[in-house]
Amino acid sequence: MTSRSTQTRTRHWWALDPAGSLVGLAFAVLSITPSLLPRPAVLQGALAGISFAVGYLLGAVVWALVRRLLWRGGTVPPFRPGWWFVYAAIWVAAILGLSALALDWQNDVRGLVAMPPLDGVNVTGFLLSFLLLAVLLLAAGKATASMFGHLRRRIGAVLATAASAIVVVAVVGGLVFAAVVGVDRIYLARNALPDAEVAEPTSDFHSAGEASSIAWESLGRHGANFVGGGPTAAEITQLTGAPALEPIRVYAGLESAPSIEERADLVVAELERTGAFERSVLVVATATGSGWLEPQTVDALEYLHGGDTAIAAMQYAYTPSWVSFVFDPDAPVGAARALFEAVEQRWLQLPVDERPLLVSYGLSLGAHGSQAVFADLEDVRARTDAAMFVGSPNGSSLWRSLQAARDADSPAWQPVLDAGREVRWMSRAGDEDLLTGPWEQPRVLYLQHANDPVTWLSPELLFRSPEWLESAQRSSDVSASMRWIPVVTGLQVTVDMLGGEAVPAQHGHNYGDVVVTGWRQVTGDAALSPEAIERIQAEIETYAPISSYTE
């Protein structure tokens, strides 16, 4: 007669662990609850699949430990075949029952970000992505467990653990390497040429122009878009009704020079050539991971100051910010520091009363790099005349220290520090009037949304409830139905980050609607009339079409 333990060891490889299946089901169901931003059905299915796999692993491990503790040397109570029919019925009931609830939740979140409601749930898209990911992850986990079981019977538990770990690391490492190579090739090809509508500049005030030592072909896609775009002096005058200069735009691509130090020196040489140190405002900008500078922000500055500006930047990668951050987190920091210090060194050589305003700026991963240049808030204000950091990632040390030091009665999503005397936070136009006390020069400004997943995604979100979800801290832009769930909320906000820019302005990772106000707060403007400011605002708001991510 075959014992229960033998039956357990020889069961088919495709058999599911009952406890793991239950916990996986719970995690998958919980992943459908609302988070910061709307999610399309396909990505919701992928999120549910990953959540199911994580829950399955946790449930299976815990159940294995319980079996060892409670039934050591004894018989484990059997799970009868009928259990799986009950389990399948639970899944059907969950899908049917949650469809309407999920639609309500998603429409609640869509309403909060000014998006139209959905009429129904795309169950097919959800199920396809869910099943694909869940099956793949379960198969990978079972293959690993099966390998460990075979090795343990042959060489013992200790050696089997070591050998299994080596194999898993090798396989995962190989897959990651293949993915990195694939992503690298895709974005390397995209980096080669500018957008079709962008022409090589002829202005002497732009890098790659006729007198520039920087070759057009060396700039990369986003660098070429930057120096080949932007308003001309005539266009600025037409919009504002005031005289204007030709704005200066300087940029060095990855191919412009072999090292970040050489690229930084090349940028300074270009600033010298174009007369940038004679302008009123000089911005040292840190690009995003792909080398992109947001047109809304840079154009807004040039309109506000009648082109009496110079913007300097350089490329440190050509992959999206999340790829650059995961695989080379030091790149934006090193590039930002090299560029700022090179510009600062030359700027300090000028007579104090002849220096332009020196401004530090960065968006997203660029904000992370720009902040890392400085030791603390005092250092920012000692070395710049203004700073604006937009959509700061959660891991930025300066941002975290300022958030932690904020006044006790201010919420995490819109902090107040020392009554706003040195640094302030804004989310939308009108926030500049919330604090009435003095804001001393030099001014530091953070643009920050309560539902920007880039800002709120952190490792702690996996195991600790964030303060921005507490009732006294929660913003009206965050769904009242959103609740912190261990592990699941971290996965949800990770998925939200993928669509952080696929929502209208004033929400998510979009800040184009508030950059005009932001620049005016930290750098002023060229004494423009209120009507001219309104025209600039209207122009900038036309820049950002919304992608189809959540449609």
Coordinates of C-alpha atoms in Angstrom, one line a residue:
M1 CA 0.0 0.0 0.0
T2 CA 1.4 3.4 -1.0
S3 CA 1.7 6.0 1.8
R4 CA 0.3 9.5 1.7
S5 CA 3.9 10.9 1.7
T6 CA 4.7 8.8 -1.3
Q7 CA 1.6 10.0 -3.1
T8 CA 2.5 13.6 -2.3
R9 CA 6.0 13.1 -3.7
T10 CA 4.8 11.4 -6.9
R11 CA 1.9 13.7 -7.8
H12 CA 1.9 15.2 -11.3
W13 CA 4.1 18.2 -11.9
W14 CA 1.1 20.3 -13.0
A15 CA -0.7 19.8 -9.7
L16 CA -1.4 23.0 -7.9
D17 CA -0.8 23.6 -4.2
P18 CA -4.2 24.2 -2.5
A19 CA -2.9 26.8 -0.1
G20 CA -0.9 28.6 -2.7
S21 CA -3.9 28.6 -5.0
L22 CA -6.1 30.2 -2.4
V23 CA -3.6 32.9 -1.4
G24 CA -2.9 33.5 -5.1
L25 CA -6.6 33.9 -5.8
A26 CA -6.8 36.4 -2.9
F27 CA -3.9 38.4 -4.2
A28 CA -5.3 38.4 -7.8
V29 CA -8.7 39.7 -6.5
L30 CA -7.1 42.4 -4.4
S31 CA -5.0 43.6 -7.4
I32 CA -8.2 44.7 -9.0
T33 CA -8.9 47.3 -6.3
P34 CA -8.2 51.0 -7.3
S35 CA -4.8 52.6 -7.1
L36 CA -3.4 56.0 -8.2
L37 CA -4.2 55.9 -11.9
P38 CA -6.6 54.1 -14.3
R39 CA -5.4 50.7 -15.7
P40 CA -6.4 49.2 -19.1
A41 CA -7.8 45.6 -19.0
V42 CA -4.7 44.0 -20.5
L43 CA -2.3 45.6 -17.9
Q44 CA -4.8 44.8 -15.1
G45 CA -4.7 41.2 -16.3
A46 CA -0.9 41.2 -16.2
L47 CA -1.0 42.7 -12.7
A48 CA -3.4 40.1 -11.6
G49 CA -1.2 37.3 -13.0
I50 CA 1.9 38.6 -11.3
S51 CA -0.1 39.1 -8.0
F52 CA -1.5 35.5 -8.3
A53 CA 2.0 34.1 -8.8
V54 CA 3.4 36.1 -5.8
G55 CA 0.5 35.0 -3.6
Y56 CA 0.8 31.4 -4.8
L57 CA 4.5 31.4 -3.8
L58 CA 3.8 32.9 -0.3
G59 CA 0.9 30.5 0.3
A60 CA 2.8 27.4 -0.8
V61 CA 5.8 28.3 1.3
V62 CA 3.7 29.0 4.4
W63 CA 1.6 25.8 4.0
A64 CA 4.8 23.8 3.6
L65 CA 6.1 25.2 6.9
V66 CA 2.8 24.5 8.6
R67 CA 2.8 20.9 7.4
R68 CA 6.3 20.5 8.9
L69 CA 5.3 21.9 12.2
L70 CA 1.9 20.4 12.7
W71 CA 2.2 17.0 11.0
R72 CA 5.9 16.2 11.5
G73 CA 6.1 12.4 11.0
G74 CA 2.3 12.1 10.7
T75 CA -0.3 12.1 8.0
V76 CA -1.2 15.3 6.3
P77 CA -5.0 15.7 5.9
P78 CA -5.8 15.1 2.2
F79 CA -7.3 17.6 -0.2
R80 CA -10.0 15.8 -2.0
P81 CA -10.5 16.2 -5.8
G82 CA -13.8 18.0 -5.2
W83 CA -11.9 20.9 -3.8
W84 CA -10.8 21.9 -7.3
F85 CA -14.4 22.2 -8.5
V86 CA -15.1 24.5 -5.6
Y87 CA -12.0 26.5 -6.4
A88 CA -13.0 26.8 -10.1
A89 CA -16.5 28.0 -9.0
I90 CA -14.9 30.6 -6.7
W91 CA -12.9 31.9 -9.7
V92 CA -16.0 32.1 -11.9
A93 CA -17.9 33.9 -9.1
A94 CA -15.0 36.3 -8.6
I95 CA -14.8 37.2 -12.2
L96 CA -18.5 37.8 -12.6
G97 CA -18.9 39.6 -9.3
L98 CA -15.8 41.7 -9.6
S99 CA -16.5 42.9 -13.2
A100 CA -19.1 45.4 -12.2
L101 CA -17.1 46.4 -9.1
A102 CA -13.9 46.8 -11.1
L103 CA -15.7 49.0 -13.6
D104 CA -17.0 51.2 -10.8
W105 CA -13.5 51.4 -9.3
Q106 CA -11.8 52.3 -12.6
N107 CA -14.4 54.9 -13.5
D108 CA -13.9 56.4 -10.0
V109 CA -10.2 56.8 -10.7
R110 CA -10.8 58.0 -14.3
G111 CA -13.2 60.7 -13.0
L112 CA -10.5 61.9 -10.6
V113 CA -8.0 62.4 -13.5
A114 CA -10.6 64.0 -15.7
M115 CA -11.0 61.1 -18.1
P116 CA -14.4 59.9 -19.5
P117 CA -16.0 56.8 -18.0
L118 CA -15.8 53.3 -19.5
D119 CA -19.0 51.5 -20.6
G120 CA -17.8 48.0 -19.8
V121 CA -15.0 45.7 -18.8
N122 CA -12.7 44.1 -21.4
V123 CA -12.9 40.6 -19.8
T124 CA -11.2 38.9 -22.8
G125 CA -8.1 41.2 -22.6
F126 CA -8.0 40.7 -18.9
L127 CA -8.1 36.9 -19.0
L128 CA -5.6 36.5 -21.9
S129 CA -2.9 38.6 -20.2
F130 CA -3.7 37.1 -16.8
L131 CA -3.6 33.5 -17.9
L132 CA -0.4 34.0 -20.0
L133 CA 1.6 35.5 -17.1
A134 CA 0.1 33.3 -14.4
V135 CA 0.9 30.1 -16.3
L136 CA 4.4 31.2 -17.3
L137 CA 5.3 32.2 -13.8
L138 CA 3.8 29.0 -12.3
A139 CA 5.6 26.9 -14.8
A140 CA 8.9 28.6 -14.0
G141 CA 8.3 28.1 -10.2
K142 CA 7.3 24.5 -10.6
A143 CA 10.3 23.8 -12.8
T144 CA 12.5 25.2 -10.1
A145 CA 10.9 23.2 -7.4
S146 CA 11.1 20.0 -9.4
M147 CA 14.8 20.6 -10.1
F148 CA 15.4 21.1 -6.4
G149 CA 13.5 18.0 -5.5
H150 CA 15.5 15.8 -7.9
L151 CA 18.8 17.3 -6.7
R152 CA 17.9 16.9 -3.0
R153 CA 17.3 13.2 -3.4
R154 CA 20.7 12.8 -5.1
I155 CA 23.1 15.2 -3.4
G156 CA 21.4 16.4 -0.3
A157 CA 19.5 19.5 0.7
V158 CA 22.4 21.8 1.2
L159 CA 24.1 21.1 -2.1
A160 CA 20.8 21.0 -3.9
T161 CA 19.9 24.5 -2.6
A162 CA 23.3 25.9 -3.8
A163 CA 23.0 24.2 -7.2
S164 CA 19.4 25.3 -7.7
A165 CA 20.3 28.9 -6.7
I166 CA 23.2 28.8 -9.3
V167 CA 20.9 27.6 -12.0
V168 CA 18.1 30.0 -11.2
V169 CA 20.5 33.0 -11.1
A170 CA 22.1 31.8 -14.4
V171 CA 18.7 31.5 -16.1
V172 CA 17.3 34.7 -14.8
G173 CA 20.5 36.5 -15.5
G174 CA 20.5 35.1 -19.1
L175 CA 16.9 36.3 -19.6
V176 CA 17.6 39.7 -18.1
F177 CA 20.7 40.0 -20.3
A178 CA 18.7 39.0 -23.4
A179 CA 16.0 41.6 -22.4
V180 CA 18.6 44.3 -21.9
V181 CA 20.3 43.6 -25.2
G182 CA 16.9 43.6 -26.9
V183 CA 15.8 46.9 -25.3
D184 CA 19.2 48.4 -26.0
R185 CA 19.1 47.6 -29.7
I186 CA 15.5 49.0 -30.0
Y187 CA 16.4 52.3 -28.3
L188 CA 19.8 52.5 -30.0
A189 CA 18.0 52.4 -33.3
R190 CA 15.5 55.0 -32.1
N191 CA 18.3 57.3 -30.9
A192 CA 19.9 57.5 -34.3
L193 CA 17.6 59.9 -36.0
P194 CA 15.4 62.9 -35.0
D195 CA 11.7 63.1 -35.6
A196 CA 10.8 63.5 -39.2
E197 CA 9.5 67.1 -38.8
V198 CA 12.7 68.3 -37.1
A199 CA 15.3 70.1 -39.3
E200 CA 19.0 70.7 -38.6
P201 CA 19.3 74.1 -37.0
T202 CA 20.8 77.0 -39.0
S203 CA 20.9 79.4 -36.0
D204 CA 24.4 80.2 -34.5
F205 CA 22.6 80.1 -31.1
H206 CA 21.9 76.4 -31.2
S207 CA 24.3 73.5 -31.0
A208 CA 24.8 71.8 -34.4
G209 CA 24.3 75.1 -36.1
E210 CA 26.6 76.5 -38.7
A211 CA 29.3 77.7 -36.3
S212 CA 28.9 74.8 -33.8
S213 CA 31.6 72.3 -33.2
I214 CA 29.0 69.7 -32.3
A215 CA 27.8 67.5 -35.2
W216 CA 24.1 67.1 -35.8
E217 CA 24.6 63.3 -36.2
S218 CA 26.1 63.1 -32.7
L219 CA 23.2 64.5 -30.8
G220 CA 20.8 61.5 -30.7
R221 CA 17.1 61.7 -31.3
H222 CA 16.1 63.8 -28.4
G223 CA 19.1 66.1 -28.5
A224 CA 18.4 66.8 -32.2
N225 CA 14.7 67.5 -31.3
F226 CA 15.8 69.9 -28.6
V227 CA 18.3 72.0 -30.7
G228 CA 16.1 71.7 -33.8
G229 CA 13.0 72.9 -32.0
G230 CA 11.8 75.7 -29.8
P231 CA 10.4 79.1 -30.6
T232 CA 12.4 81.6 -32.6
A233 CA 12.7 85.3 -31.5
A234 CA 10.0 86.2 -34.1
E235 CA 7.6 83.6 -32.7
I236 CA 8.2 84.8 -29.2
T237 CA 7.4 88.3 -30.2
Q238 CA 4.4 87.3 -32.1
L239 CA 3.0 85.5 -29.0
T240 CA 4.0 87.9 -26.3
G241 CA 3.9 91.2 -28.2
A242 CA 7.3 92.1 -26.7
P243 CA 10.8 92.3 -28.3
A244 CA 12.8 89.0 -28.0
L245 CA 16.2 87.5 -28.5
E246 CA 17.0 84.2 -30.2
P247 CA 17.0 81.6 -27.4
I248 CA 20.3 79.7 -26.8
R249 CA 20.1 75.9 -26.8
V250 CA 23.2 73.8 -26.1
Y251 CA 23.3 70.0 -26.1
A252 CA 25.9 67.3 -26.3
G253 CA 24.9 63.8 -27.3
L254 CA 26.5 60.5 -26.4
E255 CA 28.5 60.6 -29.7
S256 CA 29.5 64.2 -29.3
A257 CA 32.4 63.2 -27.0
P258 CA 33.6 59.9 -25.4
S259 CA 33.1 60.7 -21.7
I260 CA 30.7 62.7 -19.5
E261 CA 33.5 65.1 -18.5
E262 CA 34.4 65.8 -22.1
R263 CA 30.8 66.3 -23.0
A264 CA 30.4 68.7 -20.1
D265 CA 33.5 70.6 -21.3
L266 CA 32.0 70.7 -24.8
V267 CA 28.8 72.1 -23.5
V268 CA 30.7 74.9 -21.7
A269 CA 32.6 75.7 -24.9
E270 CA 29.3 75.9 -26.7
L271 CA 27.9 78.2 -24.0
E272 CA 30.9 80.5 -24.5
R273 CA 30.5 80.4 -28.3
T274 CA 26.9 81.4 -28.2
G275 CA 27.2 84.1 -25.6
A276 CA 25.2 82.2 -23.0
F277 CA 26.9 83.8 -20.1
E278 CA 25.7 87.2 -21.2
R279 CA 22.0 86.1 -21.1
S280 CA 19.7 86.8 -18.1
V281 CA 18.9 83.2 -17.3
L282 CA 21.1 80.2 -17.7
V283 CA 19.5 76.8 -17.0
V284 CA 21.5 73.7 -16.4
A285 CA 19.1 70.9 -17.2
T286 CA 19.4 67.2 -16.6
A287 CA 17.6 65.2 -19.3
T288 CA 15.5 62.1 -18.7
G289 CA 17.0 58.6 -19.3
S290 CA 16.6 58.8 -23.0
G291 CA 18.1 62.3 -23.3
W292 CA 14.6 64.0 -23.5
L293 CA 13.9 67.5 -22.4
E294 CA 10.2 68.3 -22.1
P295 CA 9.2 70.9 -24.8
Q296 CA 6.5 72.5 -22.6
T297 CA 9.0 73.3 -19.9
V298 CA 11.9 74.6 -22.0
D299 CA 9.7 76.6 -24.4
A300 CA 7.8 78.1 -21.5
L301 CA 11.0 79.5 -20.0
E302 CA 12.0 81.0 -23.4
Y303 CA 8.6 82.6 -23.9
L304 CA 8.6 84.1 -20.4
H305 CA 12.0 85.7 -20.7
G306 CA 11.7 86.9 -24.2
G307 CA 14.4 84.5 -25.4
D308 CA 17.0 86.1 -23.1
T309 CA 17.9 82.6 -22.0
A310 CA 20.3 79.7 -22.4
I311 CA 19.6 76.1 -21.7
A312 CA 22.4 73.6 -21.4
A313 CA 22.0 69.8 -21.3
M314 CA 23.7 66.6 -22.3
Q315 CA 22.9 63.0 -22.9
Y316 CA 23.9 60.1 -20.6
A317 CA 21.8 57.3 -22.0
Y318 CA 19.3 56.5 -24.8
T319 CA 17.0 54.1 -23.0
P320 CA 13.8 55.1 -21.1
S321 CA 14.2 56.4 -17.6
W322 CA 13.1 53.2 -15.8
V323 CA 15.6 51.2 -17.8
S324 CA 18.4 53.7 -17.2
F325 CA 17.5 53.8 -13.5
V326 CA 17.4 50.0 -13.0
F327 CA 20.6 49.2 -14.9
D328 CA 22.7 52.3 -14.5
P329 CA 21.4 54.4 -11.6
D330 CA 24.6 56.3 -11.3
A331 CA 24.5 57.6 -14.9
P332 CA 22.1 60.6 -14.3
V333 CA 23.9 61.5 -11.1
G334 CA 27.4 61.5 -12.7
A335 CA 26.2 63.4 -15.8
A336 CA 24.3 66.0 -13.7
R337 CA 27.2 66.6 -11.4
A338 CA 29.8 66.8 -14.2
L339 CA 27.7 69.3 -16.2
F340 CA 26.6 71.5 -13.4
E341 CA 30.1 71.7 -11.9
A342 CA 31.6 72.5 -15.3
V343 CA 29.1 75.3 -15.9
E344 CA 29.4 76.5 -12.3
Q345 CA 33.1 76.8 -12.5
R346 CA 32.9 79.1 -15.6
W347 CA 30.0 81.0 -14.1
L348 CA 32.0 81.8 -10.9
Q349 CA 34.7 83.4 -13.0
L350 CA 32.3 86.2 -14.0
P351 CA 31.9 89.4 -12.0
V352 CA 29.1 88.9 -9.5
D353 CA 26.9 91.7 -11.0
E354 CA 27.4 90.3 -14.6
R355 CA 26.3 86.7 -13.9
P356 CA 23.1 85.3 -15.4
L357 CA 20.7 83.6 -13.0
L358 CA 22.1 80.1 -12.6
V359 CA 19.2 77.7 -12.5
S360 CA 19.1 73.9 -11.8
Y361 CA 16.3 72.0 -13.5
G362 CA 15.3 68.3 -14.0
L363 CA 12.2 66.2 -14.7
S364 CA 11.7 62.7 -13.4
L365 CA 15.0 60.9 -13.6
G366 CA 16.5 64.2 -14.6
A367 CA 15.2 65.6 -11.3
H368 CA 16.9 62.8 -9.5
G369 CA 20.2 63.6 -11.1
S370 CA 19.9 67.3 -10.6
Q371 CA 19.1 67.0 -6.9
A372 CA 22.1 64.6 -6.4
V373 CA 24.4 67.4 -7.3
F374 CA 23.7 69.1 -4.0
A375 CA 24.4 67.9 -0.4
D376 CA 21.2 69.5 1.0
L377 CA 18.8 72.4 0.6
E378 CA 21.4 74.9 1.9
D379 CA 23.8 73.7 -0.8
V380 CA 21.2 74.2 -3.5
R381 CA 20.5 77.7 -2.4
A382 CA 24.2 78.5 -2.0
R383 CA 25.2 77.4 -5.5
T384 CA 22.2 78.4 -7.6
D385 CA 19.9 81.4 -8.1
A386 CA 16.8 79.1 -8.4
A387 CA 16.0 75.4 -8.8
M388 CA 12.9 73.6 -10.1
F389 CA 12.6 69.8 -9.7
V390 CA 9.6 68.2 -11.5
G391 CA 8.1 64.8 -10.7
S392 CA 10.9 63.8 -8.4
P393 CA 11.4 60.0 -8.0
N394 CA 10.9 58.7 -4.5
G395 CA 14.5 57.6 -4.1
S396 CA 16.0 61.0 -4.5
S397 CA 17.8 61.7 -1.2
L398 CA 17.2 65.5 -1.1
W399 CA 13.5 65.0 -1.8
R400 CA 13.2 62.4 0.9
S401 CA 15.0 64.5 3.5
L402 CA 12.8 67.5 2.8
Q403 CA 9.6 65.5 2.9
A404 CA 10.6 64.0 6.2
A405 CA 11.4 67.5 7.7
R406 CA 8.1 69.1 6.6
D407 CA 5.8 70.9 9.0
A408 CA 3.8 68.4 11.0
D409 CA 0.4 69.7 9.9
S410 CA 1.1 69.5 6.1
P411 CA 0.3 66.5 4.0
A412 CA 2.9 64.4 2.2
W413 CA 1.6 65.2 -1.2
Q414 CA 1.8 69.0 -0.6
P415 CA 4.4 69.6 2.1
V416 CA 5.1 72.9 3.8
L417 CA 8.6 73.3 5.3
D418 CA 9.4 76.3 7.5
A419 CA 6.2 78.1 6.2
G420 CA 7.7 78.0 2.7
R421 CA 10.5 80.3 3.5
E422 CA 13.1 78.6 1.2
V423 CA 11.4 75.7 -0.6
R424 CA 7.8 75.1 -1.8
W425 CA 5.7 72.5 -3.5
M426 CA 3.1 73.1 -6.2
S427 CA 0.7 70.7 -8.0
R428 CA -1.3 73.1 -10.2
A429 CA -1.8 76.8 -10.9
G430 CA -3.2 78.6 -7.9
D431 CA -1.1 76.7 -5.4
E432 CA 1.4 79.6 -5.5
D433 CA -1.2 81.6 -3.4
L434 CA -1.6 79.0 -0.7
L435 CA 1.3 80.3 1.4
T436 CA 1.3 84.0 2.2
G437 CA 4.5 84.4 4.1
P438 CA 7.9 85.4 2.5
W439 CA 9.6 83.2 0.0
E440 CA 13.2 84.2 0.1
Q441 CA 15.7 84.1 -2.8
P442 CA 17.1 81.8 -4.1
R443 CA 13.9 79.9 -4.4
V444 CA 13.6 76.1 -4.7
L445 CA 10.4 74.6 -6.1
Y446 CA 9.1 71.1 -6.5
L447 CA 6.2 70.3 -8.8
Q448 CA 4.5 67.3 -7.4
H449 CA 1.2 65.5 -7.9
A450 CA -0.7 63.5 -5.3
N451 CA -1.3 60.7 -7.9
D452 CA 2.2 60.6 -9.6
P453 CA 3.3 57.0 -9.2
V454 CA 6.9 58.0 -10.0
T455 CA 7.0 60.1 -6.8
W456 CA 5.2 57.6 -4.6
L457 CA 6.6 54.2 -5.7
S458 CA 9.1 53.0 -3.1
P459 CA 10.3 49.6 -1.8
E460 CA 8.6 50.3 1.5
L461 CA 5.3 50.3 -0.3
L462 CA 5.5 46.5 -0.4
F463 CA 5.5 46.0 3.3
R464 CA 4.4 49.3 5.0
S465 CA 1.4 51.5 4.5
P466 CA 2.4 55.0 3.2
E467 CA 1.4 58.1 5.1
W468 CA -0.1 59.6 1.9
L469 CA -2.9 57.0 2.1
E470 CA -3.8 57.9 5.7
S471 CA -7.1 59.6 6.0
A472 CA -5.6 62.9 7.3
Q473 CA -3.0 62.9 4.5
R474 CA -5.0 61.6 1.5
S475 CA -5.5 64.0 -1.4
S476 CA -8.8 64.4 -3.1
D477 CA -7.1 63.3 -6.3
V478 CA -6.6 59.8 -4.8
S479 CA -9.6 57.4 -4.8
A480 CA -11.3 57.0 -1.4
S481 CA -11.5 53.3 -2.2
M482 CA -7.7 52.8 -2.5
R483 CA -6.4 50.8 0.4
W484 CA -2.9 49.7 1.2
I485 CA -2.4 46.0 0.7
P486 CA 0.9 44.3 1.5
V487 CA 2.9 43.5 -1.7
V488 CA -0.2 44.2 -3.9
T489 CA -0.1 48.0 -3.6
G490 CA 3.5 48.0 -4.6
L491 CA 2.7 46.0 -7.7
Q492 CA -0.2 48.3 -8.5
V493 CA 1.8 51.5 -8.3
T494 CA 4.5 49.9 -10.4
V495 CA 2.0 49.3 -13.1
D496 CA 0.6 52.8 -12.6
M497 CA 4.1 54.1 -13.3
L498 CA 4.0 52.6 -16.8
G499 CA 1.0 54.9 -17.6
G500 CA 2.1 57.9 -15.6
E501 CA 2.0 60.2 -18.6
A502 CA -1.1 58.8 -20.2
V503 CA -3.5 61.0 -18.3
P504 CA -4.5 64.6 -18.7
A505 CA -2.4 67.4 -17.3
Q506 CA -2.7 68.1 -13.5
H507 CA -2.4 64.4 -12.9
G508 CA 0.0 61.6 -12.9
H509 CA 3.5 62.4 -14.2
N510 CA 2.3 65.3 -16.4
Y511 CA 3.2 68.8 -15.3
G512 CA 3.1 70.8 -18.5
D513 CA 0.1 72.8 -17.4
V514 CA 1.9 74.2 -14.3
V515 CA 5.4 74.9 -15.7
V516 CA 4.6 78.5 -16.7
T517 CA 3.5 79.3 -13.1
G518 CA 6.5 77.3 -11.7
W519 CA 9.1 79.2 -13.8
R520 CA 7.5 82.5 -12.9
Q521 CA 7.7 81.7 -9.2
V522 CA 11.5 80.9 -9.2
T523 CA 12.9 83.0 -12.1
G524 CA 10.3 85.7 -12.6
D525 CA 9.4 86.8 -16.2
A526 CA 10.3 89.7 -18.5
A527 CA 7.7 92.0 -17.0
L528 CA 5.1 90.6 -19.4
S529 CA 1.5 91.7 -19.2
P530 CA -1.2 89.4 -17.8
E531 CA -2.6 89.0 -21.3
A532 CA 0.8 87.8 -22.6
I533 CA 1.1 85.4 -19.7
E534 CA -2.3 84.0 -20.5
R535 CA -1.3 83.5 -24.2
I536 CA 1.9 81.7 -23.2
Q537 CA -0.1 79.4 -20.9
A538 CA -2.7 78.7 -23.6
E539 CA 0.1 77.9 -26.1
I540 CA 2.0 75.6 -23.7
E541 CA -1.2 73.7 -22.9
T542 CA -1.6 72.7 -26.6
Y543 CA 1.6 70.7 -26.5
A544 CA 0.6 67.5 -24.8
P545 CA -1.7 65.0 -26.6
I546 CA -2.8 62.1 -24.3
S547 CA -1.6 58.6 -25.4
S548 CA -4.0 55.7 -25.8
Y549 CA -2.7 53.8 -22.7
T550 CA -6.0 54.1 -20.8
E551 CA -8.4 54.3 -23.6

